[in-house]
Amino acid sequence: MLSKIDLEQLAKARLEDAEELLKANRLDGAAYLCGYAVELGLKLRICRTLDWDGFPSTSREFENAKSFRVHDLDILLHLSGYEKIIKAQYLSEWLGVNQWNPESRYTPVGLLDKKNVEDMIVSTIKLLKIL
């Protein structure tokens, strides 16, 4: 099980990694890590909302929580209890990151431009503060 502290530290670390990759002009990796940071932030919010000590991380732990074994940001947002808040007050930030999915790691290199990735990092920072 990933504790709430672990989830928070991982989300911050992935955001920091994204910022460093942006500085190195490694845009694809930076964008991917932004989405991953938001995924972790949403899982942390789910734990807070449901008063869980941590988020399941093994097949055994997911046995009674199968609907939470997802990486889809829209589904995780819905499960977090923060969907209305995010979509009402932070829609542009949400739209800046919600196109992410784990399969993004297979996207050909070089399709992103620096401004979009910079915006994605700013959106990720704002969303993690809210979550």
GROMACS .gro file of N, CA, C and O in nm, residues 14-37 100 112 114 117-118 120-121 124:
model
  128
   14ARG      N    1   0.785   1.364  -0.891
   14ARG     CA    2   0.760   1.355  -1.035
   14ARG      C    3   0.747   1.495  -1.096
   14ARG      O    4   0.792   1.519  -1.208
   15LEU      N    5   0.685   1.588  -1.022
   15LEU     CA    6   0.676   1.726  -1.071
   15LEU      C    7   0.816   1.788  -1.081
   15LEU      O    8   0.848   1.854  -1.181
   16GLU      N    9   0.898   1.768  -0.980
   16GLU     CA   10   1.035   1.820  -0.984
   16GLU      C   11   1.112   1.758  -1.100
   16GLU      O   12   1.188   1.827  -1.169
   17ASP      N   13   1.092   1.628  -1.122
   17ASP     CA   14   1.156   1.562  -1.236
   17ASP      C   15   1.111   1.626  -1.367
   17ASP      O   16   1.192   1.650  -1.458
   18ALA      N   17   0.982   1.655  -1.378
   18ALA     CA   18   0.928   1.718  -1.499
   18ALA      C   19   0.992   1.855  -1.522
   18ALA      O   20   1.028   1.890  -1.635
   19GLU      N   21   1.007   1.930  -1.415
   19GLU     CA   22   1.068   2.063  -1.427
   19GLU      C   23   1.214   2.053  -1.474
   19GLU      O   24   1.258   2.133  -1.558
   20GLU      N   25   1.287   1.955  -1.423
   20GLU     CA   26   1.425   1.935  -1.465
   20GLU      C   27   1.432   1.889  -1.611
   20GLU      O   28   1.520   1.934  -1.686
   21LEU      N   29   1.342   1.803  -1.650
   21LEU     CA   30   1.341   1.759  -1.790
   21LEU      C   31   1.306   1.875  -1.883
   21LEU      O   32   1.362   1.885  -1.993
   22LEU      N   33   1.218   1.963  -1.841
   22LEU     CA   34   1.185   2.081  -1.921
   22LEU      C   35   1.311   2.166  -1.941
   22LEU      O   36   1.339   2.210  -2.052
   23LYS      N   37   1.386   2.187  -1.833
   23LYS     CA   38   1.509   2.266  -1.843
   23LYS      C   39   1.607   2.204  -1.942
   23LYS      O   40   1.681   2.275  -2.009
   24ALA      N   41   1.607   2.072  -1.949
   24ALA     CA   42   1.697   2.000  -2.041
   24ALA      C   43   1.635   1.984  -2.179
   24ALA      O   44   1.691   1.914  -2.264
   25ASN      N   45   1.520   2.047  -2.201
   25ASN     CA   46   1.448   2.039  -2.328
   25ASN      C   47   1.405   1.897  -2.363
   25ASN      O   48   1.394   1.861  -2.479
   26ARG      N   49   1.379   1.817  -2.261
   26ARG     CA   50   1.327   1.680  -2.278
   26ARG      C   51   1.177   1.687  -2.256
   26ARG      O   52   1.124   1.647  -2.152
   27LEU      N   53   1.108   1.743  -2.353
   27LEU     CA   54   0.968   1.780  -2.340
   27LEU      C   55   0.874   1.661  -2.322
   27LEU      O   56   0.780   1.667  -2.242
   28ASP      N   57   0.899   1.555  -2.395
   28ASP     CA   58   0.810   1.439  -2.388
   28ASP      C   59   0.811   1.378  -2.248
   28ASP      O   60   0.706   1.347  -2.192
   29GLY      N   61   0.929   1.362  -2.193
   29GLY     CA   62   0.940   1.308  -2.058
   29GLY      C   63   0.879   1.400  -1.954
   29GLY      O   64   0.814   1.355  -1.859
   30ALA      N   65   0.898   1.530  -1.972
   30ALA     CA   66   0.842   1.628  -1.879
   30ALA      C   67   0.689   1.620  -1.879
   30ALA      O   68   0.626   1.618  -1.772
   31ALA      N   69   0.631   1.613  -1.996
   31ALA     CA   70   0.485   1.606  -2.006
   31ALA      C   71   0.433   1.477  -1.944
   31ALA      O   72   0.333   1.476  -1.872
   32TYR      N   73   0.501   1.367  -1.973
   32TYR     CA   74   0.458   1.239  -1.917
   32TYR      C   75   0.460   1.243  -1.764
   32TYR      O   76   0.365   1.198  -1.699
   33LEU      N   77   0.565   1.298  -1.707
   33LEU     CA   78   0.575   1.301  -1.562
   33LEU      C   79   0.474   1.396  -1.499
   33LEU      O   80   0.432   1.374  -1.385
   34CYS      N   81   0.431   1.499  -1.571
   34CYS     CA   82   0.323   1.585  -1.520
   34CYS      C   83   0.195   1.504  -1.502
   34CYS      O   84   0.128   1.513  -1.399
   35GLY      N   85   0.161   1.426  -1.602
   35GLY     CA   86   0.041   1.343  -1.591
   35GLY      C   87   0.051   1.244  -1.478
   35GLY      O   88  -0.045   1.221  -1.404
   36TYR      N   89   0.169   1.186  -1.463
   36TYR     CA   90   0.191   1.090  -1.355
   36TYR      C   91   0.178   1.159  -1.219
   36TYR      O   92   0.119   1.104  -1.125
   37ALA      N   93   0.230   1.281  -1.206
   37ALA     CA   94   0.218   1.356  -1.081
   37ALA      C   95   0.072   1.383  -1.048
   37ALA      O   96   0.030   1.370  -0.932
  100TRP      N   97  -0.339   1.319  -2.071
  100TRP     CA   98  -0.237   1.220  -2.035
  100TRP      C   99  -0.299   1.084  -2.012
  100TRP      O  100  -0.411   1.071  -1.964
  112LEU      N  101   0.567   1.746  -2.901
  112LEU     CA  102   0.523   1.852  -2.810
  112LEU      C  103   0.609   1.976  -2.826
  112LEU      O  104   0.728   1.967  -2.856
  114LYS      N  105   0.752   2.343  -2.649
  114LYS     CA  106   0.795   2.387  -2.516
  114LYS      C  107   0.686   2.465  -2.443
  114LYS      O  108   0.665   2.446  -2.323
  117VAL      N  109   0.428   2.233  -2.286
  117VAL     CA  110   0.481   2.162  -2.171
  117VAL      C  111   0.497   2.256  -2.052
  117VAL      O  112   0.467   2.219  -1.938
  118GLU      N  113   0.541   2.378  -2.078
  118GLU     CA  114   0.549   2.477  -1.969
  118GLU      C  115   0.411   2.499  -1.908
  118GLU      O  116   0.396   2.504  -1.785
  120MET      N  117   0.165   2.290  -1.912
  120MET     CA  118   0.126   2.167  -1.843
  120MET      C  119   0.188   2.163  -1.703
  120MET      O  120   0.122   2.122  -1.607
  121ILE      N  121   0.310   2.206  -1.691
  121ILE     CA  122   0.375   2.210  -1.559
  121ILE      C  123   0.306   2.309  -1.468
  121ILE      O  124   0.278   2.278  -1.351
  124THR      N  125  -0.013   2.154  -1.358
  124THR     CA  126   0.012   2.047  -1.261
  124THR      C  127   0.039   2.106  -1.123
  124THR      O  128  -0.015   2.057  -1.023
   0.00000   0.00000   0.00000
